[in-house]
Amino acid sequence: IALGCPRPLLAALSYEPFFRAFLRSRCGLICLSPGIAEVYRRFGFRGDIQVCPNGARDDLIHYCPTPLHPDLSLCVGKIEPRKRQAQLAALPDLRFVGPIVDPLFPANHPGYLGPWDREQLFLQLTEYANLVLLSDGEAHPLVCCEALIAGLGLVVSQQAAANLDRSLPFISVIPDVAIKDCDVVARAIRRNRQQCQQVGRDVIRAYGLREFAMSTWVQRYPPLLQEAG
């Protein structure tokens, strides 16, 4: 699966030699999003490119038609600067899950639920109204697929919105110019929860299953391998 980071980030993470090697290769590429495919085309890749989003384990993700915590939102993932959890820590209606590596995020935060393993995530994700992911660097975050299948709406950054239908009322994308404005973000999170209630969880889950379920992914991927071969 092809890398799709901006050039400065590629260099900083020592990924650029691999990126350059892909550009020179004659192999086909399978990318996680159209945005990543566009990066390769922009830098001169002339081979075949296919796009295949992530697939989530719909057979393991628990789903409840009514959230246990309808007024709470969830941030899932490593708590680190690029995901901005420390920025969101002042919002009382957020709960945070994941290991803490950002020293600015207080370990004794009342909304911190600790790290969850995959089994706990699949069981308890559906208890919350929506998922918040304001990352500044993502290919196609699997947790967004998992959240949709669990019935949650999404509030995400531009960089975390790959493969999502932004016209849907339960998907809210925060523009880059507003990403550091806590008031704007807080209003977007609350509005998204309200829109999720109006739409209904069954509609959210149906979209997640149709677009990102592993049962769909396993049918989509093998033909792409043949085309990219």
PDB file of C-alpha atoms in Angstrom:
ATOM      1  CA  ILE A   1       0.000   0.000   0.000  1.00  0.00           C
ATOM      2  CA  ALA A   2       1.460   3.293  -1.084  1.00  0.00           C
ATOM      3  CA  LEU A   3       2.631   6.061   1.219  1.00  0.00           C
ATOM      4  CA  GLY A   4       0.919   9.412   0.876  1.00  0.00           C
ATOM      5  CA  CYS A   5       2.536  11.924   3.239  1.00  0.00           C
ATOM      6  CA  PRO A   6       3.416  15.494   2.205  1.00  0.00           C
ATOM      7  CA  ARG A   7       7.010  15.873   1.017  1.00  0.00           C
ATOM      8  CA  PRO A   8       8.390  17.651   4.164  1.00  0.00           C
ATOM      9  CA  LEU A   9       6.897  14.947   6.364  1.00  0.00           C
ATOM     10  CA  LEU A  10       8.285  12.223   4.124  1.00  0.00           C
ATOM     11  CA  ALA A  11      11.768  13.659   4.525  1.00  0.00           C
ATOM     12  CA  ALA A  12      11.417  14.169   8.274  1.00  0.00           C
ATOM     13  CA  LEU A  13      10.317  10.562   8.798  1.00  0.00           C
ATOM     14  CA  SER A  14      12.957   9.121   6.439  1.00  0.00           C
ATOM     15  CA  TYR A  15      10.200   7.859   4.131  1.00  0.00           C
ATOM     16  CA  GLU A  16      11.303   9.806   1.077  1.00  0.00           C
ATOM     17  CA  PRO A  17      13.692   7.111  -0.269  1.00  0.00           C
ATOM     18  CA  PHE A  18      10.825   4.610  -0.249  1.00  0.00           C
ATOM     19  CA  PHE A  19       8.522   7.144  -1.911  1.00  0.00           C
ATOM     20  CA  ARG A  20      11.127   7.805  -4.616  1.00  0.00           C
ATOM     21  CA  ALA A  21      11.584   4.070  -5.153  1.00  0.00           C
ATOM     22  CA  PHE A  22       7.859   3.665  -5.730  1.00  0.00           C
ATOM     23  CA  LEU A  23       7.907   6.542  -8.223  1.00  0.00           C
ATOM     24  CA  ARG A  24      10.614   4.790 -10.267  1.00  0.00           C
ATOM     25  CA  SER A  25       9.024   1.348 -10.102  1.00  0.00           C
ATOM     26  CA  ARG A  26       6.942  -0.313 -12.797  1.00  0.00           C
ATOM     27  CA  CYS A  27       4.627  -2.032 -10.340  1.00  0.00           C
ATOM     28  CA  GLY A  28       1.004  -1.088  -9.813  1.00  0.00           C
ATOM     29  CA  LEU A  29       0.033   0.749  -6.638  1.00  0.00           C
ATOM     30  CA  ILE A  30      -2.929   0.231  -4.330  1.00  0.00           C
ATOM     31  CA  CYS A  31      -3.596   3.392  -2.298  1.00  0.00           C
ATOM     32  CA  LEU A  32      -5.859   3.889   0.688  1.00  0.00           C
ATOM     33  CA  SER A  33      -7.464   7.033  -0.706  1.00  0.00           C
ATOM     34  CA  PRO A  34      -7.778   9.144  -3.866  1.00  0.00           C
ATOM     35  CA  GLY A  35      -5.677  11.818  -2.142  1.00  0.00           C
ATOM     36  CA  ILE A  36      -2.729   9.457  -1.814  1.00  0.00           C
ATOM     37  CA  ALA A  37      -3.122   8.381  -5.437  1.00  0.00           C
ATOM     38  CA  GLU A  38      -3.030  12.035  -6.448  1.00  0.00           C
ATOM     39  CA  VAL A  39       0.268  12.556  -4.585  1.00  0.00           C
ATOM     40  CA  TYR A  40       1.904   9.812  -6.667  1.00  0.00           C
ATOM     41  CA  ARG A  41       0.511  11.162  -9.913  1.00  0.00           C
ATOM     42  CA  ARG A  42       1.622  14.687  -9.018  1.00  0.00           C
ATOM     43  CA  PHE A  43       5.196  13.490  -8.470  1.00  0.00           C
ATOM     44  CA  GLY A  44       5.318  11.687 -11.790  1.00  0.00           C
ATOM     45  CA  PHE A  45       4.241   8.074 -11.218  1.00  0.00           C
ATOM     46  CA  ARG A  46       3.067   6.678 -14.552  1.00  0.00           C
ATOM     47  CA  GLY A  47       1.999   3.168 -13.546  1.00  0.00           C
ATOM     48  CA  ASP A  48      -1.435   1.819 -12.702  1.00  0.00           C
ATOM     49  CA  ILE A  49      -2.998   3.117  -9.468  1.00  0.00           C
ATOM     50  CA  GLN A  50      -5.997   1.579  -7.738  1.00  0.00           C
ATOM     51  CA  VAL A  51      -7.769   2.895  -4.632  1.00  0.00           C
ATOM     52  CA  CYS A  52      -8.987   0.580  -1.888  1.00  0.00           C
ATOM     53  CA  PRO A  53     -10.167   2.035   1.450  1.00  0.00           C
ATOM     54  CA  ASN A  54      -9.645   0.341   4.772  1.00  0.00           C
ATOM     55  CA  GLY A  55     -12.032  -2.415   5.830  1.00  0.00           C
ATOM     56  CA  ALA A  56     -13.292  -2.825   9.404  1.00  0.00           C
ATOM     57  CA  ARG A  57     -14.250  -6.056  11.158  1.00  0.00           C
ATOM     58  CA  ASP A  58     -18.011  -5.678  11.014  1.00  0.00           C
ATOM     59  CA  ASP A  59     -18.399  -9.198  12.405  1.00  0.00           C
ATOM     60  CA  LEU A  60     -16.730  -8.143  15.686  1.00  0.00           C
ATOM     61  CA  ILE A  61     -17.985  -4.584  16.214  1.00  0.00           C
ATOM     62  CA  HIS A  62     -20.878  -4.393  18.643  1.00  0.00           C
ATOM     63  CA  TYR A  63     -23.835  -2.241  17.634  1.00  0.00           C
ATOM     64  CA  CYS A  64     -26.540  -0.747  19.826  1.00  0.00           C
ATOM     65  CA  PRO A  65     -29.416   1.251  18.236  1.00  0.00           C
ATOM     66  CA  THR A  66     -29.343   3.679  21.179  1.00  0.00           C
ATOM     67  CA  PRO A  67     -26.048   4.958  22.659  1.00  0.00           C
ATOM     68  CA  LEU A  68     -25.526   4.540  26.389  1.00  0.00           C
ATOM     69  CA  HIS A  69     -23.949   8.023  26.483  1.00  0.00           C
ATOM     70  CA  PRO A  70     -25.905  10.125  23.944  1.00  0.00           C
ATOM     71  CA  ASP A  71     -24.363  13.386  25.199  1.00  0.00           C
ATOM     72  CA  LEU A  72     -20.739  12.240  25.100  1.00  0.00           C
ATOM     73  CA  SER A  73     -18.203  12.101  22.285  1.00  0.00           C
ATOM     74  CA  LEU A  74     -15.145   9.875  22.076  1.00  0.00           C
ATOM     75  CA  CYS A  75     -11.529  10.426  20.984  1.00  0.00           C
ATOM     76  CA  VAL A  76      -9.753   7.141  20.256  1.00  0.00           C
ATOM     77  CA  GLY A  77      -6.063   6.634  19.538  1.00  0.00           C
ATOM     78  CA  LYS A  78      -2.617   7.411  20.820  1.00  0.00           C
ATOM     79  CA  ILE A  79      -2.792  10.722  22.670  1.00  0.00           C
ATOM     80  CA  GLU A  80      -0.175  12.744  20.836  1.00  0.00           C
ATOM     81  CA  PRO A  81       0.293  16.270  19.499  1.00  0.00           C
ATOM     82  CA  ARG A  82      -0.717  15.494  15.906  1.00  0.00           C
ATOM     83  CA  LYS A  83      -4.170  14.350  17.088  1.00  0.00           C
ATOM     84  CA  ARG A  84      -4.766  17.448  19.247  1.00  0.00           C
ATOM     85  CA  GLN A  85      -6.330  15.709  22.251  1.00  0.00           C
ATOM     86  CA  ALA A  86      -4.625  18.186  24.590  1.00  0.00           C
ATOM     87  CA  GLN A  87      -6.403  20.994  22.731  1.00  0.00           C
ATOM     88  CA  LEU A  88      -9.723  19.220  23.300  1.00  0.00           C
ATOM     89  CA  ALA A  89      -9.110  18.398  26.953  1.00  0.00           C
ATOM     90  CA  ALA A  90     -11.092  21.431  28.146  1.00  0.00           C
ATOM     91  CA  LEU A  91     -14.330  20.136  26.579  1.00  0.00           C
ATOM     92  CA  PRO A  92     -16.377  18.404  29.315  1.00  0.00           C
ATOM     93  CA  ASP A  93     -18.410  16.244  26.927  1.00  0.00           C
ATOM     94  CA  LEU A  94     -15.401  14.367  25.502  1.00  0.00           C
ATOM     95  CA  ARG A  95     -13.907  11.077  26.650  1.00  0.00           C
ATOM     96  CA  PHE A  96     -10.401  10.019  25.677  1.00  0.00           C
ATOM     97  CA  VAL A  97      -9.064   6.520  24.990  1.00  0.00           C
ATOM     98  CA  GLY A  98      -5.472   5.564  24.225  1.00  0.00           C
ATOM     99  CA  PRO A  99      -1.916   5.613  25.594  1.00  0.00           C
ATOM    100  CA  ILE A 100      -0.636   9.073  26.542  1.00  0.00           C
ATOM    101  CA  VAL A 101       2.554  10.268  24.835  1.00  0.00           C
ATOM    102  CA  ASP A 102       1.717  13.991  24.794  1.00  0.00           C
ATOM    103  CA  PRO A 103       3.077  15.641  27.983  1.00  0.00           C
ATOM    104  CA  LEU A 104       0.491  18.418  27.622  1.00  0.00           C
ATOM    105  CA  PHE A 105      -2.393  16.000  28.164  1.00  0.00           C
ATOM    106  CA  PRO A 106      -3.059  15.482  31.905  1.00  0.00           C
ATOM    107  CA  ALA A 107      -2.958  11.828  32.907  1.00  0.00           C
ATOM    108  CA  ASN A 108      -5.466  12.557  35.681  1.00  0.00           C
ATOM    109  CA  HIS A 109      -7.982  14.089  33.269  1.00  0.00           C
ATOM    110  CA  PRO A 110     -11.515  13.172  34.473  1.00  0.00           C
ATOM    111  CA  GLY A 111     -12.507  12.170  30.944  1.00  0.00           C
ATOM    112  CA  TYR A 112      -9.531   9.892  30.351  1.00  0.00           C
ATOM    113  CA  LEU A 113     -10.652   6.240  30.118  1.00  0.00           C
ATOM    114  CA  GLY A 114      -7.191   4.737  29.677  1.00  0.00           C
ATOM    115  CA  PRO A 115      -5.997   2.545  26.813  1.00  0.00           C
ATOM    116  CA  TRP A 116      -8.416  -0.025  25.391  1.00  0.00           C
ATOM    117  CA  ASP A 117      -7.541  -3.247  23.606  1.00  0.00           C
ATOM    118  CA  ARG A 118      -9.318  -4.106  20.351  1.00  0.00           C
ATOM    119  CA  GLU A 119     -11.911  -6.281  22.085  1.00  0.00           C
ATOM    120  CA  GLN A 120     -12.859  -3.474  24.477  1.00  0.00           C
ATOM    121  CA  LEU A 121     -12.976  -0.957  21.643  1.00  0.00           C
ATOM    122  CA  PHE A 122     -15.266  -3.128  19.544  1.00  0.00           C
ATOM    123  CA  LEU A 123     -17.551  -3.671  22.547  1.00  0.00           C
ATOM    124  CA  GLN A 124     -17.773  -0.131  23.930  1.00  0.00           C
ATOM    125  CA  LEU A 125     -17.404   2.132  20.898  1.00  0.00           C
ATOM    126  CA  THR A 126     -21.135   1.961  20.221  1.00  0.00           C
ATOM    127  CA  GLU A 127     -21.906   3.421  23.663  1.00  0.00           C
ATOM    128  CA  TYR A 128     -20.963   6.956  22.524  1.00  0.00           C
ATOM    129  CA  ALA A 129     -22.706   9.421  20.233  1.00  0.00           C
ATOM    130  CA  ASN A 130     -19.867  10.309  17.879  1.00  0.00           C
ATOM    131  CA  LEU A 131     -16.136  10.043  17.275  1.00  0.00           C
ATOM    132  CA  VAL A 132     -13.763  13.017  17.162  1.00  0.00           C
ATOM    133  CA  LEU A 133     -10.455  12.792  15.266  1.00  0.00           C
ATOM    134  CA  LEU A 134      -8.666  16.070  14.559  1.00  0.00           C
ATOM    135  CA  SER A 135      -5.411  14.586  13.306  1.00  0.00           C
ATOM    136  CA  ASP A 136      -3.044  16.515  11.053  1.00  0.00           C
ATOM    137  CA  GLY A 137      -1.824  13.388   9.261  1.00  0.00           C
ATOM    138  CA  GLU A 138      -3.816  10.289   8.289  1.00  0.00           C
ATOM    139  CA  ALA A 139      -4.011   7.996   5.269  1.00  0.00           C
ATOM    140  CA  HIS A 140      -7.437   6.497   5.938  1.00  0.00           C
ATOM    141  CA  PRO A 141      -8.061   6.080   9.686  1.00  0.00           C
ATOM    142  CA  LEU A 142      -9.516   2.661  10.403  1.00  0.00           C
ATOM    143  CA  VAL A 143     -11.160   3.901  13.600  1.00  0.00           C
ATOM    144  CA  CYS A 144     -13.495   6.085  11.513  1.00  0.00           C
ATOM    145  CA  CYS A 145     -14.703   3.006   9.639  1.00  0.00           C
ATOM    146  CA  GLU A 146     -15.181   1.163  12.917  1.00  0.00           C
ATOM    147  CA  ALA A 147     -17.088   4.081  14.435  1.00  0.00           C
ATOM    148  CA  LEU A 148     -19.517   4.313  11.520  1.00  0.00           C
ATOM    149  CA  ILE A 149     -20.237   0.587  11.697  1.00  0.00           C
ATOM    150  CA  ALA A 150     -20.854   1.000  15.438  1.00  0.00           C
ATOM    151  CA  GLY A 151     -23.395   3.745  14.645  1.00  0.00           C
ATOM    152  CA  LEU A 152     -21.351   6.827  15.547  1.00  0.00           C
ATOM    153  CA  GLY A 153     -21.195  10.082  13.656  1.00  0.00           C
ATOM    154  CA  LEU A 154     -17.817  11.603  12.818  1.00  0.00           C
ATOM    155  CA  VAL A 155     -16.184  14.963  13.530  1.00  0.00           C
ATOM    156  CA  VAL A 156     -12.846  14.942  11.746  1.00  0.00           C
ATOM    157  CA  SER A 157     -10.119  17.172  10.370  1.00  0.00           C
ATOM    158  CA  GLN A 158      -9.566  17.611   6.646  1.00  0.00           C
ATOM    159  CA  GLN A 159      -6.622  15.205   6.872  1.00  0.00           C
ATOM    160  CA  ALA A 160      -8.756  12.488   8.508  1.00  0.00           C
ATOM    161  CA  ALA A 161     -11.656  12.718   6.038  1.00  0.00           C
ATOM    162  CA  ALA A 162     -10.366  10.439   3.270  1.00  0.00           C
ATOM    163  CA  ASN A 163     -13.039   8.364   1.502  1.00  0.00           C
ATOM    164  CA  LEU A 164     -15.880   9.927   3.502  1.00  0.00           C
ATOM    165  CA  ASP A 165     -19.012  11.361   1.920  1.00  0.00           C
ATOM    166  CA  ARG A 166     -18.893  14.909   3.275  1.00  0.00           C
ATOM    167  CA  SER A 167     -22.444  15.620   2.145  1.00  0.00           C
ATOM    168  CA  LEU A 168     -23.869  13.319   4.818  1.00  0.00           C
ATOM    169  CA  PRO A 169     -25.256  15.100   7.899  1.00  0.00           C
ATOM    170  CA  PHE A 170     -23.531  12.759  10.353  1.00  0.00           C
ATOM    171  CA  ILE A 171     -20.058  13.494   8.937  1.00  0.00           C
ATOM    172  CA  SER A 172     -18.614  16.865   9.991  1.00  0.00           C
ATOM    173  CA  VAL A 173     -15.267  18.036   8.620  1.00  0.00           C
ATOM    174  CA  ILE A 174     -13.513  20.876  10.443  1.00  0.00           C
ATOM    175  CA  PRO A 175     -11.736  23.198   7.976  1.00  0.00           C
ATOM    176  CA  ASP A 176      -8.040  23.803   8.534  1.00  0.00           C
ATOM    177  CA  VAL A 177      -8.592  27.491   9.262  1.00  0.00           C
ATOM    178  CA  ALA A 178     -10.810  26.604  12.248  1.00  0.00           C
ATOM    179  CA  ILE A 179      -9.018  23.536  13.587  1.00  0.00           C
ATOM    180  CA  LYS A 180      -7.411  25.420  16.500  1.00  0.00           C
ATOM    181  CA  ASP A 181     -10.598  27.278  17.467  1.00  0.00           C
ATOM    182  CA  CYS A 182     -12.002  25.322  20.417  1.00  0.00           C
ATOM    183  CA  ASP A 183     -15.351  27.139  20.274  1.00  0.00           C
ATOM    184  CA  VAL A 184     -15.870  26.223  16.629  1.00  0.00           C
ATOM    185  CA  VAL A 185     -14.866  22.619  17.278  1.00  0.00           C
ATOM    186  CA  ALA A 186     -17.102  22.350  20.350  1.00  0.00           C
ATOM    187  CA  ARG A 187     -20.115  23.635  18.417  1.00  0.00           C
ATOM    188  CA  ALA A 188     -19.408  21.234  15.557  1.00  0.00           C
ATOM    189  CA  ILE A 189     -19.241  18.285  17.961  1.00  0.00           C
ATOM    190  CA  ARG A 190     -22.549  19.200  19.620  1.00  0.00           C
ATOM    191  CA  ARG A 191     -24.247  19.858  16.283  1.00  0.00           C
ATOM    192  CA  ASN A 192     -23.015  16.526  14.938  1.00  0.00           C
ATOM    193  CA  ARG A 193     -24.514  14.690  17.908  1.00  0.00           C
ATOM    194  CA  GLN A 194     -27.844  16.368  17.248  1.00  0.00           C
ATOM    195  CA  GLN A 195     -27.709  15.498  13.553  1.00  0.00           C
ATOM    196  CA  CYS A 196     -26.909  11.883  14.394  1.00  0.00           C
ATOM    197  CA  GLN A 197     -30.030  11.693  16.554  1.00  0.00           C
ATOM    198  CA  GLN A 198     -32.131  13.138  13.756  1.00  0.00           C
ATOM    199  CA  VAL A 199     -30.753  10.799  11.104  1.00  0.00           C
ATOM    200  CA  GLY A 200     -30.826   7.662  13.228  1.00  0.00           C
ATOM    201  CA  ARG A 201     -28.098   5.166  13.976  1.00  0.00           C
ATOM    202  CA  ASP A 202     -29.378   2.559  11.554  1.00  0.00           C
ATOM    203  CA  VAL A 203     -28.681   4.950   8.668  1.00  0.00           C
ATOM    204  CA  ILE A 204     -25.150   5.662   9.932  1.00  0.00           C
ATOM    205  CA  ARG A 205     -24.376   1.995  10.377  1.00  0.00           C
ATOM    206  CA  ALA A 206     -25.807   1.106   6.954  1.00  0.00           C
ATOM    207  CA  TYR A 207     -23.449   3.608   5.321  1.00  0.00           C
ATOM    208  CA  GLY A 208     -20.480   2.221   7.282  1.00  0.00           C
ATOM    209  CA  LEU A 209     -21.300  -1.352   6.305  1.00  0.00           C
ATOM    210  CA  ARG A 210     -21.834  -0.489   2.653  1.00  0.00           C
ATOM    211  CA  GLU A 211     -18.578   1.430   2.277  1.00  0.00           C
ATOM    212  CA  PHE A 212     -16.126   0.056   4.851  1.00  0.00           C
ATOM    213  CA  ALA A 213     -17.141  -3.386   6.134  1.00  0.00           C
ATOM    214  CA  MET A 214     -14.503  -6.100   5.894  1.00  0.00           C
ATOM    215  CA  SER A 215     -17.108  -8.330   4.265  1.00  0.00           C
ATOM    216  CA  THR A 216     -17.230  -5.761   1.440  1.00  0.00           C
ATOM    217  CA  TRP A 217     -13.460  -5.213   1.443  1.00  0.00           C
ATOM    218  CA  VAL A 218     -12.618  -8.892   0.830  1.00  0.00           C
ATOM    219  CA  GLN A 219     -14.702  -8.799  -2.352  1.00  0.00           C
ATOM    220  CA  ARG A 220     -13.168  -5.524  -3.525  1.00  0.00           C
ATOM    221  CA  TYR A 221      -9.471  -6.234  -2.882  1.00  0.00           C
ATOM    222  CA  PRO A 222      -8.598  -9.339  -4.968  1.00  0.00           C
ATOM    223  CA  PRO A 223      -9.697  -7.804  -8.298  1.00  0.00           C
ATOM    224  CA  LEU A 224      -7.624  -4.722  -7.489  1.00  0.00           C
ATOM    225  CA  LEU A 225      -4.568  -6.918  -6.922  1.00  0.00           C
ATOM    226  CA  GLN A 226      -5.042  -8.443 -10.359  1.00  0.00           C
ATOM    227  CA  GLU A 227      -5.436  -5.039 -12.002  1.00  0.00           C
ATOM    228  CA  ALA A 228      -2.419  -3.615 -10.195  1.00  0.00           C
ATOM    229  CA  GLY A 229      -0.301  -6.689 -10.861  1.00  0.00           C
TER     230      GLY A 229
END
